[in-house]
Short mmCIF file of C-alpha atoms in Angstrom, two decimals:
data_model
loop_
_atom_site.label_atom_id
_atom_site.label_comp_id
_atom_site.label_asym_id
_atom_site.label_seq_id
_atom_site.Cartn_x
_atom_site.Cartn_y
_atom_site.Cartn_z
CA UNK V 1 33.05 -6.91 -3.02
CA UNK V 2 33.84 -10.62 -3.05
CA UNK V 3 33.73 -12.55 -6.31
CA UNK V 4 30.62 -14.33 -5.05
CA UNK V 5 28.91 -11.04 -4.25
CA UNK V 6 29.89 -9.64 -7.63
CA UNK V 7 28.42 -12.63 -9.45
CA UNK V 8 25.17 -12.42 -7.49
CA UNK V 9 24.88 -8.73 -8.38
CA UNK V 10 25.61 -9.43 -12.06
CA UNK V 11 23.22 -12.36 -12.37
CA UNK V 12 20.34 -10.99 -10.27
CA UNK V 13 18.49 -8.99 -12.97
CA UNK V 14 18.75 -11.75 -15.60
CA UNK V 15 17.83 -14.40 -13.05
CA UNK V 16 14.81 -12.45 -11.81
CA UNK V 17 13.72 -11.88 -15.40
CA UNK V 18 13.94 -15.57 -16.27
CA UNK V 19 12.04 -16.46 -13.11
CA UNK V 20 9.15 -13.99 -13.47
CA UNK V 21 8.83 -14.02 -17.26
CA UNK V 22 9.69 -17.61 -18.11
CA UNK V 23 9.62 -20.11 -15.24
CA UNK V 24 6.47 -18.85 -13.49
CA UNK V 25 4.46 -18.32 -16.73
CA UNK V 26 5.38 -21.79 -18.04
CA UNK V 27 4.41 -23.29 -14.67
CA UNK V 28 1.09 -21.42 -14.86
CA UNK V 29 0.42 -22.93 -18.30
CA UNK V 30 1.07 -26.39 -16.92
CA UNK V 31 -1.17 -25.81 -13.87
CA UNK V 32 -3.97 -24.31 -15.97
CA UNK V 33 -3.89 -27.28 -18.33
CA UNK V 34 -5.20 -29.43 -15.47
CA UNK V 35 -7.91 -26.89 -14.59
CA UNK V 36 -11.40 -26.15 -15.85
CA UNK V 37 -12.85 -23.43 -17.99
CA UNK V 38 -14.66 -20.62 -16.16
CA UNK V 39 -18.29 -19.79 -17.10
CA UNK V 40 -17.20 -16.53 -18.80
CA UNK V 41 -13.92 -17.91 -20.12
CA UNK V 42 -10.74 -17.75 -18.13
CA UNK V 43 -9.87 -20.44 -15.62
CA UNK V 44 -11.25 -22.24 -12.56
CA UNK V 45 -8.82 -24.19 -10.35
CA UNK V 46 -9.31 -27.95 -10.46
CA UNK V 47 -7.36 -31.09 -11.04
CA UNK V 48 -8.74 -32.92 -14.01
CA UNK V 49 -7.44 -34.55 -17.18
CA UNK V 50 -10.56 -33.40 -19.03
CA UNK V 51 -8.65 -30.84 -21.14
CA UNK V 52 -6.19 -33.45 -22.34
CA UNK V 53 -9.03 -35.90 -23.06
CA UNK V 54 -10.56 -33.16 -25.20
CA UNK V 55 -7.46 -32.76 -27.40
CA UNK V 56 -8.94 -34.70 -30.37
CA UNK V 57 -11.28 -31.70 -30.84
CA UNK V 58 -8.25 -29.91 -32.29
CA UNK V 59 -6.91 -32.93 -34.12
CA UNK V 60 -6.98 -31.18 -37.50
CA UNK V 61 -4.57 -28.49 -36.28
CA UNK V 62 -2.17 -31.09 -34.88
CA UNK V 63 -2.42 -33.15 -38.05
CA UNK V 64 -1.65 -30.16 -40.29
CA UNK V 65 1.29 -29.15 -38.13
CA UNK V 66 2.71 -32.67 -37.98
CA UNK V 67 2.43 -33.00 -41.77
CA UNK V 68 3.38 -29.51 -42.93
CA UNK V 69 6.22 -28.88 -40.45
CA UNK V 70 8.27 -31.90 -41.63
CA UNK V 71 7.20 -31.30 -45.25
CA UNK V 72 8.25 -27.65 -45.02
CA UNK V 73 11.56 -28.65 -43.44
CA UNK V 74 12.22 -31.16 -46.21
CA UNK V 75 11.26 -28.70 -48.96
CA UNK V 76 13.56 -26.06 -47.44
CA UNK V 77 16.39 -28.59 -47.26
CA UNK V 78 16.00 -29.64 -50.89
CA UNK V 79 16.09 -26.04 -52.08
CA UNK V 80 18.75 -24.86 -49.63
CA UNK V 81 21.32 -27.62 -50.08
CA UNK V 82 22.35 -26.92 -53.68
CA UNK V 83 22.60 -23.21 -52.88
CA UNK V 84 24.74 -23.83 -49.77
CA UNK V 85 26.90 -26.20 -51.84
CA UNK V 86 27.30 -23.62 -54.55
CA UNK V 87 28.25 -20.90 -52.05
CA UNK V 88 30.71 -23.06 -50.12
CA UNK V 89 32.37 -25.07 -52.87
CA UNK V 90 31.82 -23.41 -56.22
CA UNK V 91 31.35 -19.68 -55.71
CA UNK V 92 34.16 -17.20 -56.32
CA UNK V 93 35.92 -16.57 -52.98
CA UNK V 94 35.68 -12.81 -53.42
CA UNK V 95 31.88 -12.91 -53.61
CA UNK V 96 31.26 -15.62 -51.06
CA UNK V 97 30.62 -13.37 -48.06
CA UNK V 98 28.42 -10.95 -49.98
CA UNK V 99 26.36 -13.78 -51.45
CA UNK V 100 25.96 -15.41 -48.05
CA UNK V 101 24.90 -12.16 -46.40
CA UNK V 102 22.33 -11.69 -49.18
CA UNK V 103 20.78 -15.03 -48.20
CA UNK V 104 20.83 -14.34 -44.45
CA UNK V 105 19.57 -10.76 -44.43
CA UNK V 106 15.93 -11.47 -45.33
CA UNK V 107 15.63 -13.80 -42.34
CA UNK V 108 16.20 -10.95 -39.93
CA UNK V 109 13.58 -8.74 -41.52
CA UNK V 110 9.90 -8.88 -40.68
CA UNK V 111 8.43 -12.29 -41.56
CA UNK V 112 5.03 -10.56 -41.46
CA UNK V 113 5.89 -8.22 -44.32
CA UNK V 114 7.62 -10.96 -46.27
CA UNK V 115 4.63 -13.29 -46.01
CA UNK V 116 2.37 -10.41 -46.96
CA UNK V 117 4.37 -10.06 -50.16
CA UNK V 118 3.19 -13.51 -51.18
CA UNK V 119 -0.49 -12.56 -50.82
CA UNK V 120 0.35 -10.16 -53.55
CA UNK V 121 2.16 -12.69 -55.74
CA UNK V 122 -0.12 -15.68 -55.22
CA UNK V 123 -3.38 -13.71 -55.14
CA UNK V 124 -5.78 -13.50 -58.06
CA UNK V 125 -3.96 -10.65 -59.77
CA UNK V 126 -0.48 -12.09 -59.27
CA UNK V 127 0.88 -15.36 -60.64
CA UNK V 128 -2.60 -16.76 -61.54
CA UNK V 129 -3.16 -13.70 -63.75
CA UNK V 130 0.20 -14.30 -65.46
CA UNK V 131 -0.70 -17.96 -65.97
CA UNK V 132 -4.04 -16.94 -67.46
CA UNK V 133 -2.16 -14.89 -70.05
CA UNK V 134 -0.43 -18.01 -71.32
CA UNK V 135 -3.72 -19.88 -71.35
CA UNK V 136 -3.69 -21.66 -67.99
CA UNK V 137 -6.94 -20.47 -66.47
CA UNK V 138 -8.46 -20.74 -63.02
CA UNK V 139 -5.40 -21.54 -61.00
CA UNK V 140 -6.03 -21.00 -57.33
CA UNK V 141 -2.91 -20.59 -55.25
CA UNK V 142 -3.69 -18.41 -52.26
CA UNK V 143 -5.27 -20.07 -49.21
CA UNK V 144 -4.01 -23.53 -50.16
CA UNK V 145 -1.48 -25.82 -48.44
CA UNK V 146 0.81 -25.07 -51.37
CA UNK V 147 0.75 -21.36 -50.57
CA UNK V 148 1.61 -22.12 -46.95
CA UNK V 149 4.47 -24.35 -48.09
CA UNK V 150 5.85 -21.59 -50.32
CA UNK V 151 5.61 -19.14 -47.44
CA UNK V 152 7.46 -21.57 -45.18
CA UNK V 153 10.30 -22.20 -47.64
CA UNK V 154 10.55 -18.49 -48.35
CA UNK V 155 10.57 -17.58 -44.69
CA UNK V 156 12.99 -20.20 -43.39
CA UNK V 157 15.34 -20.86 -46.31
CA UNK V 158 18.11 -18.64 -44.84
CA UNK V 159 18.03 -20.60 -41.60
CA UNK V 160 18.59 -23.82 -43.54
CA UNK V 161 21.28 -22.48 -45.88
CA UNK V 162 23.48 -21.03 -43.15
CA UNK V 163 24.44 -24.13 -41.10
CA UNK V 164 24.90 -26.25 -44.23
CA UNK V 165 27.10 -23.55 -45.73
CA UNK V 166 29.24 -23.30 -42.58
CA UNK V 167 29.63 -27.06 -42.58
CA UNK V 168 30.56 -27.38 -46.27
CA UNK V 169 32.83 -24.36 -46.09
CA UNK V 170 34.93 -25.94 -43.34
CA UNK V 171 35.15 -29.21 -45.22
CA UNK V 172 38.68 -29.99 -46.32
CA UNK V 173 38.54 -29.60 -50.10
CA UNK V 174 41.54 -31.93 -50.45
CA UNK V 175 39.20 -34.80 -49.55
CA UNK V 176 37.17 -34.07 -52.66
CA UNK V 177 40.33 -33.96 -54.76
CA UNK V 178 41.56 -37.22 -53.23
CA UNK V 179 38.25 -38.85 -54.07
CA UNK V 180 38.40 -37.78 -57.71
CA UNK V 181 42.12 -38.66 -57.95
CA UNK V 182 41.20 -42.14 -56.86
CA UNK V 183 38.86 -42.35 -59.81
CA UNK V 184 35.46 -41.57 -58.27
CA UNK V 185 32.99 -39.79 -60.52
CA UNK V 186 31.85 -36.31 -59.31
CA UNK V 187 28.46 -37.78 -58.43
CA UNK V 188 30.02 -40.58 -56.42
CA UNK V 189 32.34 -38.12 -54.65
CA UNK V 190 29.29 -36.12 -53.69
CA UNK V 191 27.34 -39.12 -52.41
CA UNK V 192 30.21 -40.80 -50.57
CA UNK V 193 32.25 -37.85 -49.35
CA UNK V 194 30.49 -34.49 -49.45
CA UNK V 195 27.01 -35.53 -48.41
CA UNK V 196 27.99 -37.66 -45.38
CA UNK V 197 30.43 -34.99 -44.24
CA UNK V 198 27.75 -32.31 -44.40
CA UNK V 199 25.32 -34.32 -42.29
CA UNK V 200 25.88 -32.19 -39.15
CA UNK V 201 24.99 -29.02 -41.08
CA UNK V 202 21.87 -30.66 -42.51
CA UNK V 203 20.91 -31.85 -39.02
CA UNK V 204 21.30 -28.39 -37.49
CA UNK V 205 19.42 -26.66 -40.29
CA UNK V 206 16.52 -29.12 -40.17
CA UNK V 207 16.34 -28.83 -36.39
CA UNK V 208 16.19 -25.02 -36.43
CA UNK V 209 13.54 -24.87 -39.15
CA UNK V 210 11.46 -27.66 -37.63
CA UNK V 211 11.42 -26.04 -34.16
CA UNK V 212 10.22 -22.74 -35.58
CA UNK V 213 7.62 -24.44 -37.80
CA UNK V 214 6.05 -26.33 -34.92
CA UNK V 215 4.98 -23.02 -33.36
CA UNK V 216 4.14 -21.27 -36.61
CA UNK V 217 1.10 -19.00 -36.71
CA UNK V 218 1.71 -16.13 -39.13
CA UNK V 219 2.35 -17.97 -42.40
CA UNK V 220 -0.78 -20.17 -42.25
CA UNK V 221 -2.82 -17.20 -40.96
CA UNK V 222 -1.74 -14.99 -43.87
CA UNK V 223 -1.37 -17.48 -46.73
CA UNK V 224 -3.70 -20.25 -45.56
CA UNK V 225 -6.71 -17.96 -45.12
CA UNK V 226 -8.20 -19.97 -42.25
CA UNK V 227 -8.33 -23.11 -44.40
CA UNK V 228 -4.87 -24.38 -43.57
CA UNK V 229 -4.26 -23.96 -39.88
CA UNK V 230 -1.53 -25.02 -37.50
CA UNK V 231 -1.59 -25.59 -33.74
CA UNK V 232 -0.44 -21.96 -33.46
CA UNK V 233 -3.67 -20.80 -35.11
CA UNK V 234 -5.72 -22.99 -32.78
CA UNK V 235 -3.91 -21.41 -29.83
CA UNK V 236 -4.65 -17.87 -30.97
CA UNK V 237 -8.30 -18.85 -31.36
CA UNK V 238 -8.44 -20.48 -27.92
CA UNK V 239 -6.72 -17.69 -26.02
CA UNK V 240 -7.78 -14.54 -27.83
CA UNK V 241 -11.21 -15.42 -29.24
CA UNK V 242 -12.92 -18.10 -27.15
CA UNK V 243 -10.86 -17.39 -24.01
CA UNK V 244 -10.73 -21.06 -23.09
CA UNK V 245 -7.53 -20.87 -21.08
CA UNK V 246 -7.63 -24.34 -19.55
CA UNK V 247 -8.04 -26.14 -22.86
CA UNK V 248 -5.64 -23.73 -24.57
CA UNK V 249 -3.00 -24.49 -21.94
CA UNK V 250 -3.42 -28.21 -22.54
CA UNK V 251 -2.96 -27.65 -26.30
CA UNK V 252 0.13 -25.49 -25.66
CA UNK V 253 1.63 -28.03 -23.25
CA UNK V 254 1.01 -30.83 -25.74
CA UNK V 255 2.68 -28.79 -28.48
CA UNK V 256 5.79 -28.27 -26.36
CA UNK V 257 5.92 -31.96 -25.42
CA UNK V 258 5.48 -33.02 -29.07
CA UNK V 259 8.21 -30.61 -30.09
CA UNK V 260 10.67 -31.71 -27.41
CA UNK V 261 9.80 -35.36 -28.12
CA UNK V 262 10.39 -35.13 -31.85
CA UNK V 263 13.56 -33.08 -31.37
CA UNK V 264 14.96 -35.67 -28.94
CA UNK V 265 14.05 -38.57 -31.24
CA UNK V 266 15.61 -36.70 -34.15
CA UNK V 267 18.82 -35.97 -32.24
CA UNK V 268 19.09 -39.67 -31.35
CA UNK V 269 18.64 -40.67 -34.97
CA UNK V 270 21.29 -38.20 -36.07
CA UNK V 271 23.64 -39.40 -33.35
CA UNK V 272 23.17 -42.98 -34.49
CA UNK V 273 23.86 -41.97 -38.10
CA UNK V 274 26.85 -39.95 -36.93
CA UNK V 275 28.16 -42.69 -34.64
CA UNK V 276 29.27 -44.67 -37.66
CA UNK V 277 31.67 -41.89 -38.48
CA UNK V 278 33.72 -40.42 -35.73
CA UNK V 279 34.39 -37.15 -37.49
CA UNK V 280 30.70 -36.26 -37.75
CA UNK V 281 29.76 -34.35 -34.63
CA UNK V 282 26.39 -32.77 -34.18
CA UNK V 283 26.52 -28.97 -34.36
CA UNK J 1 24.72 -24.46 -60.40
CA UNK J 2 25.10 -20.78 -61.05
CA UNK J 3 21.75 -20.54 -62.74
CA UNK J 4 20.16 -22.42 -59.87
CA UNK J 5 21.69 -19.99 -57.35
CA UNK J 6 20.44 -17.05 -59.42
CA UNK J 7 16.93 -18.49 -59.31
CA UNK J 8 17.03 -18.85 -55.54
CA UNK J 9 18.16 -15.24 -55.18
CA UNK J 10 15.29 -14.17 -57.43
CA UNK J 11 12.93 -16.21 -55.26
CA UNK J 12 14.27 -14.45 -52.16
CA UNK J 13 14.21 -10.93 -53.51
CA UNK J 14 11.36 -10.67 -56.03
CA UNK J 15 8.61 -10.57 -53.37
CA UNK J 16 10.42 -7.82 -51.47
CA UNK J 17 11.06 -6.00 -54.73
CA UNK J 18 7.42 -6.20 -55.77
CA UNK J 19 6.29 -4.69 -52.47
CA UNK J 20 8.80 -1.86 -52.82
CA UNK J 21 7.86 -1.29 -56.47
CA UNK J 22 4.12 -1.09 -55.81
CA UNK J 23 4.63 1.19 -52.83
CA UNK J 24 5.67 3.85 -55.34
CA UNK J 25 2.65 3.19 -57.55
CA UNK J 26 0.59 6.27 -58.27
CA UNK J 27 -2.68 4.38 -58.70
CA UNK J 28 -4.90 2.89 -56.06
CA UNK J 29 -5.07 -0.47 -57.78
CA UNK J 30 -2.65 -3.05 -56.59
CA UNK J 31 -2.52 -4.84 -59.92
CA UNK J 32 -1.21 -2.32 -62.42
CA UNK J 33 1.51 0.27 -62.22
CA UNK J 34 0.27 3.77 -62.98
CA UNK J 35 3.31 5.96 -62.69
CA UNK J 36 5.65 6.96 -59.91
CA UNK J 37 4.49 8.62 -56.73
CA UNK J 38 5.45 8.83 -53.08
CA UNK J 39 1.92 9.74 -52.04
CA UNK J 40 1.40 6.47 -50.12
CA UNK J 41 4.39 7.19 -47.96
CA UNK J 42 2.89 10.57 -47.16
CA UNK J 43 -0.49 8.98 -46.43
CA UNK J 44 1.07 6.35 -44.16
CA UNK J 45 3.11 8.90 -42.26
CA UNK J 46 0.05 11.12 -41.77
CA UNK J 47 -2.15 8.27 -40.56
CA UNK J 48 -2.50 8.77 -36.78
CA UNK J 49 -3.01 5.02 -36.18
CA UNK J 50 0.22 4.20 -37.98
CA UNK J 51 2.16 6.89 -36.14
CA UNK J 52 0.74 5.78 -32.81
CA UNK J 53 1.66 2.13 -33.48
CA UNK J 54 5.10 3.20 -34.69
CA UNK J 55 5.69 5.16 -31.51
CA UNK J 56 4.66 2.18 -29.36
CA UNK J 57 6.92 -0.16 -31.33
CA UNK J 58 9.90 2.19 -31.12
CA UNK J 59 9.48 2.78 -27.38
CA UNK J 60 9.14 -0.93 -26.63
CA UNK J 61 12.08 -1.84 -28.88
CA UNK J 62 14.32 0.85 -27.40
CA UNK J 63 13.59 0.06 -23.75
CA UNK J 64 13.64 -3.73 -24.12
CA UNK J 65 16.83 -3.72 -26.23
CA UNK J 66 18.51 -1.49 -23.61
CA UNK J 67 17.44 -3.74 -20.71
CA UNK J 68 18.42 -6.85 -22.67
CA UNK J 69 21.90 -5.58 -23.55
CA UNK J 70 22.68 -4.29 -20.03
CA UNK J 71 21.35 -7.29 -18.08
CA UNK J 72 22.46 -9.79 -20.75
CA UNK J 73 26.03 -8.44 -20.75
CA UNK J 74 26.12 -8.49 -16.95
CA UNK J 75 24.98 -12.12 -16.88
CA UNK J 76 27.35 -13.18 -19.67
CA UNK J 77 30.34 -11.63 -17.86
CA UNK J 78 29.40 -13.39 -14.60
CA UNK J 79 28.75 -16.72 -16.32
CA UNK J 80 32.13 -16.73 -18.05
CA UNK J 81 34.42 -19.15 -16.30
CA UNK J 82 31.70 -20.08 -13.81
CA UNK J 83 30.90 -23.70 -13.02
CA UNK J 84 28.41 -25.55 -10.86
CA UNK J 85 24.62 -25.57 -10.53
CA UNK J 86 24.14 -21.83 -11.17
CA UNK J 87 25.88 -22.10 -14.52
CA UNK J 88 23.93 -25.23 -15.47
CA UNK J 89 20.67 -23.55 -14.40
CA UNK J 90 21.31 -20.47 -16.51
CA UNK J 91 22.36 -22.54 -19.51
CA UNK J 92 19.09 -24.43 -19.24
CA UNK J 93 17.01 -21.23 -18.94
CA UNK J 94 18.73 -19.65 -21.96
CA UNK J 95 18.16 -22.84 -23.94
CA UNK J 96 14.47 -22.97 -22.95
CA UNK J 97 13.95 -19.26 -23.75
CA UNK J 98 15.34 -19.75 -27.26
CA UNK J 99 13.78 -23.17 -27.93
CA UNK J 100 10.18 -22.67 -26.77
CA UNK J 101 8.04 -21.39 -29.66
CA UNK J 102 7.35 -17.64 -29.50
CA UNK J 103 3.64 -18.34 -29.43
CA UNK J 104 3.97 -20.39 -26.24
CA UNK J 105 6.06 -17.59 -24.66
CA UNK J 106 3.28 -15.17 -25.60
CA UNK J 107 0.54 -17.37 -24.12
CA UNK J 108 2.50 -18.13 -20.95
CA UNK J 109 3.25 -14.44 -20.41
CA UNK J 110 -0.38 -13.51 -21.01
CA UNK J 111 -1.95 -15.92 -18.54
CA UNK J 112 0.97 -15.74 -16.10
CA UNK J 113 0.84 -11.95 -15.84
CA UNK J 114 -2.96 -11.70 -15.85
CA UNK J 115 -3.08 -14.20 -12.98
CA UNK J 116 -0.34 -12.32 -11.14
CA UNK J 117 -2.12 -8.97 -11.63
CA UNK J 118 -5.41 -10.46 -10.39
CA UNK J 119 -3.62 -11.29 -7.15
CA UNK J 120 -1.69 -8.03 -6.90
CA UNK J 121 -4.41 -5.52 -7.74
CA UNK J 122 -6.63 -6.21 -4.66
CA UNK J 123 -3.51 -6.24 -2.50
CA UNK J 124 -2.40 -2.92 -3.96
CA UNK J 125 -5.88 -1.45 -3.40
CA UNK J 126 -5.80 -2.58 0.23
CA UNK J 127 -2.49 -0.94 1.07
CA UNK J 128 -2.79 2.11 -1.19
CA UNK J 129 -2.82 5.26 0.93
CA UNK J 130 -5.83 7.26 -0.31
CA UNK J 131 -6.92 8.10 -3.87
CA UNK J 132 -7.50 5.61 -6.66
CA UNK J 133 -4.99 2.72 -6.51
CA UNK J 134 -3.06 1.97 -9.72
CA UNK J 135 -4.37 -0.96 -11.74
CA UNK J 136 -1.73 -3.26 -13.14
CA UNK J 137 -2.67 -4.40 -16.63
CA UNK J 138 -1.21 -5.66 -19.89
CA UNK J 139 0.40 -2.98 -22.04
CA UNK J 140 3.78 -1.31 -22.37
CA UNK J 141 5.16 -3.06 -19.29
CA UNK J 142 4.25 -6.58 -20.38
CA UNK J 143 5.43 -5.92 -23.96
CA UNK J 144 8.81 -4.68 -22.76
CA UNK J 145 9.19 -7.47 -20.20
CA UNK J 146 8.34 -10.23 -22.70
CA UNK J 147 10.61 -8.86 -25.44
CA UNK J 148 13.43 -8.38 -22.94
CA UNK J 149 13.21 -12.04 -21.94
CA UNK J 150 13.84 -13.38 -25.42
CA UNK J 151 16.36 -10.76 -26.52
CA UNK J 152 18.30 -11.05 -23.25
CA UNK J 153 18.87 -14.75 -23.99
CA UNK J 154 20.07 -13.71 -27.45
CA UNK J 155 22.47 -11.10 -26.03
CA UNK J 156 23.92 -13.58 -23.51
CA UNK J 157 24.63 -16.03 -26.36
CA UNK J 158 26.29 -13.34 -28.52
CA UNK J 159 28.42 -11.88 -25.70
CA UNK J 160 29.48 -15.29 -24.48
CA UNK J 161 30.71 -16.23 -27.93
CA UNK J 162 32.69 -12.98 -27.95
CA UNK J 163 34.10 -13.53 -24.44
CA UNK J 164 35.09 -17.09 -25.32
CA UNK J 165 37.10 -15.79 -28.28
CA UNK J 166 38.85 -13.21 -26.10
CA UNK J 167 42.37 -13.67 -24.85
CA UNK J 168 42.10 -14.30 -21.11
CA UNK J 169 45.71 -13.27 -20.67
CA UNK J 170 44.68 -9.64 -21.21
CA UNK J 171 42.38 -9.61 -18.16
CA UNK J 172 44.96 -11.50 -16.12
CA UNK J 173 47.72 -9.08 -17.12
CA UNK J 174 45.49 -6.20 -16.08
CA UNK J 175 44.91 -7.65 -12.64
CA UNK J 176 48.61 -8.52 -12.29
CA UNK J 177 49.28 -4.84 -12.89
CA UNK J 178 47.06 -4.05 -9.88
CA UNK J 179 43.89 -2.99 -11.68
CA UNK J 180 40.75 -3.57 -9.60
CA UNK J 181 38.22 -6.04 -11.06
CA UNK J 182 36.01 -3.06 -11.95
CA UNK J 183 38.98 -1.29 -13.51
CA UNK J 184 39.83 -4.38 -15.55
CA UNK J 185 36.24 -4.65 -16.72
CA UNK J 186 36.01 -0.97 -17.68
CA UNK J 187 39.40 -0.62 -19.31
CA UNK J 188 40.03 -4.07 -20.80
CA UNK J 189 36.95 -6.32 -21.09
CA UNK J 190 34.30 -3.75 -21.96
CA UNK J 191 36.21 -2.09 -24.83
CA UNK J 192 36.87 -5.54 -26.29
CA UNK J 193 33.29 -6.79 -26.08
CA UNK J 194 31.66 -3.42 -26.80
CA UNK J 195 31.09 -4.05 -30.54
CA UNK J 196 29.34 -7.32 -29.63
CA UNK J 197 27.21 -5.53 -27.01
CA UNK J 198 26.19 -2.95 -29.59
CA UNK J 199 25.48 -5.67 -32.16
CA UNK J 200 23.37 -7.47 -29.56
CA UNK J 201 21.49 -4.25 -28.89
CA UNK J 202 20.74 -3.73 -32.57
CA UNK J 203 19.64 -7.34 -33.10
CA UNK J 204 17.41 -7.09 -30.01
CA UNK J 205 15.96 -3.85 -31.30
CA UNK J 206 15.24 -5.42 -34.70
CA UNK J 207 13.70 -8.49 -33.11
CA UNK J 208 11.45 -6.47 -30.82
CA UNK J 209 10.47 -4.06 -33.58
CA UNK J 210 9.55 -6.90 -35.96
CA UNK J 211 7.97 -9.25 -33.42
CA UNK J 212 4.33 -9.97 -34.00
CA UNK J 213 3.42 -13.19 -32.23
CA UNK J 214 4.52 -12.38 -28.67
CA UNK J 215 3.14 -8.84 -28.89
CA UNK J 216 -0.17 -10.16 -30.24
CA UNK J 217 -0.76 -11.89 -26.89
CA UNK J 218 0.76 -9.47 -24.39
CA UNK J 219 0.06 -6.03 -25.90
CA UNK J 220 -3.23 -5.54 -24.03
CA UNK J 221 -4.87 -2.43 -25.46
CA UNK J 222 -1.66 -1.20 -27.11
CA UNK J 223 -1.04 -1.63 -30.84
CA UNK J 224 2.45 -2.17 -32.19
CA UNK J 225 3.27 -1.62 -35.85
CA UNK J 226 3.28 -5.37 -36.73
CA UNK J 227 -0.11 -5.75 -35.02
CA UNK J 228 -1.44 -2.80 -37.02
CA UNK J 229 -0.07 -4.26 -40.26
CA UNK J 230 -1.50 -7.71 -39.49
CA UNK J 231 -4.98 -6.38 -38.87
CA UNK J 232 -4.82 -4.25 -42.03
CA UNK J 233 -3.68 -7.19 -44.14
CA UNK J 234 -6.88 -8.99 -43.26
CA UNK J 235 -8.72 -6.19 -45.03
CA UNK J 236 -6.67 -6.75 -48.18
CA UNK J 237 -3.60 -5.46 -49.98
CA UNK J 238 -3.28 -1.67 -50.04
CA UNK J 239 -0.55 0.62 -51.35
CA UNK J 240 -0.31 2.15 -47.89
CA UNK J 241 0.68 -1.20 -46.35
CA UNK J 242 3.21 -1.61 -49.17
CA UNK J 243 4.74 1.73 -48.19
CA UNK J 244 4.84 0.83 -44.48
CA UNK J 245 6.32 -2.59 -45.30
CA UNK J 246 9.02 -1.04 -47.48
CA UNK J 247 9.96 1.39 -44.74
CA UNK J 248 10.07 -1.37 -42.11
CA UNK J 249 12.23 -3.58 -44.34
CA UNK J 250 14.57 -0.70 -45.13
CA UNK J 251 14.93 0.18 -41.44
CA UNK J 252 15.70 -3.44 -40.47
CA UNK J 253 18.26 -3.67 -43.28
CA UNK J 254 20.14 -0.62 -42.02
CA UNK J 255 20.17 -1.95 -38.44
CA UNK J 256 21.27 -5.42 -39.56
CA UNK J 257 24.09 -4.23 -41.74
CA UNK J 258 25.31 -1.99 -38.91
CA UNK J 259 25.25 -4.87 -36.41
CA UNK J 260 27.11 -7.17 -38.83
CA UNK J 261 29.79 -4.54 -39.47
CA UNK J 262 30.17 -4.12 -35.69
CA UNK J 263 30.52 -7.85 -35.08
CA UNK J 264 33.13 -8.08 -37.80
CA UNK J 265 35.26 -5.13 -36.64
CA UNK J 266 35.05 -6.52 -33.10
CA UNK J 267 36.34 -9.88 -34.24
CA UNK J 268 39.22 -8.34 -36.14
CA UNK J 269 40.37 -6.22 -33.22
CA UNK J 270 40.06 -8.99 -30.64
#
């Protein structure tokens, strides 16, 4: 067999899979988004921009997503950074790996079960009951944006910690020593040396979390109780309940465009920030 | 700093711990502990709906992880050292498969396959020689195909990282010593990347087993374990769900630790 023949044989199954399960379905979504809704749901071929004109009907879902996805990313960053810093710079070298694995492991377990755990904790007999014992009555946590935010941070924290850790861990610790030898206070060393040098890790972590949050369905469905809903929840409703495939496809296509658009804008911003320093490369 | 880290670990593990703790609760009430019991595990394991969903999930995870590791490894080996439009095309497809939100993959698969089946079913009926023609519909096939797509992209990324870290001189030496390309692959490359292949298999299995959002769209009339759990959660917190959740978490933990150990030993040997 020639090398060319060998490569064709090796790539054929994966290529066919990508074509049938990814390229064609995504093309169908795009085509359907310009179609019309059938009388009994489903889809009727057409070429109209009606579905896109109708997008404001789901404005609330887009608004929630565009507020809570960045907010959730920021909250995860604020909680993850000190932990990543501790693990990379301060923690005992013998325990480093174990401690890191302990952060990563939950991410690979069922997000469904982990979000479910918070129904338990935030529900009436969980934390609110504990608060009532110390005299703070009538606290409602479940089915609020706050509950969704907690679920987000809980679910995606590992994804934020990991890239920042890797970045800080590789950082040459002699730079920090040099900074303090030259008389900088620890705080100044952090702001002028550590933080700028860890920008690529922050950028990667934020990107990963943000991408996943844009398509989130489970956390708002479980902890938002139908009151806090994302585009993902609107999509489930449109495809599985009201079977409005044409409009649903337009919402899905818009979500993907919004996601790619914000990711591109974000990458540009990071590149501009990084361009001032040659040693800061993205990812 | 230390205290802060301790708090974050508590934040990460208390919810899981609470679920596990209450799964051993003797009482029906979710709020107070009433002694130790494994009765909910027994109840869950005797529930025919749970066992049915578990069987579906295991079958789908096993078949899709197998397809993903075999086809993904094949593609990764071919792509290594390749240049030109094919390489660029595959890189783009892998990137898209990982980047696009799972929910969009689920939707696209649902309407893409339903549309395809609507075209194929009449055609099948027309050419079918006698008897009732088979009806293509959403179910095991679509679940496996959709999970294989995502996990295959994952396997390609893992194996490529492993191949990139491998000493090319070894494969060259093997061919200089007159081994056939197949012989080199079987005796040199495969043993070196095997831990990564196995790790990819286990990660794919875990992903498929835990996936809810893609399955929710493409499962048709089948119910996977996450779908069962999701629909039960809507009816409230029960000790039985706690028991199922604890078992699922424990199973993922075992698979994850195994895959990490494999990736590590692979790296050390390479």
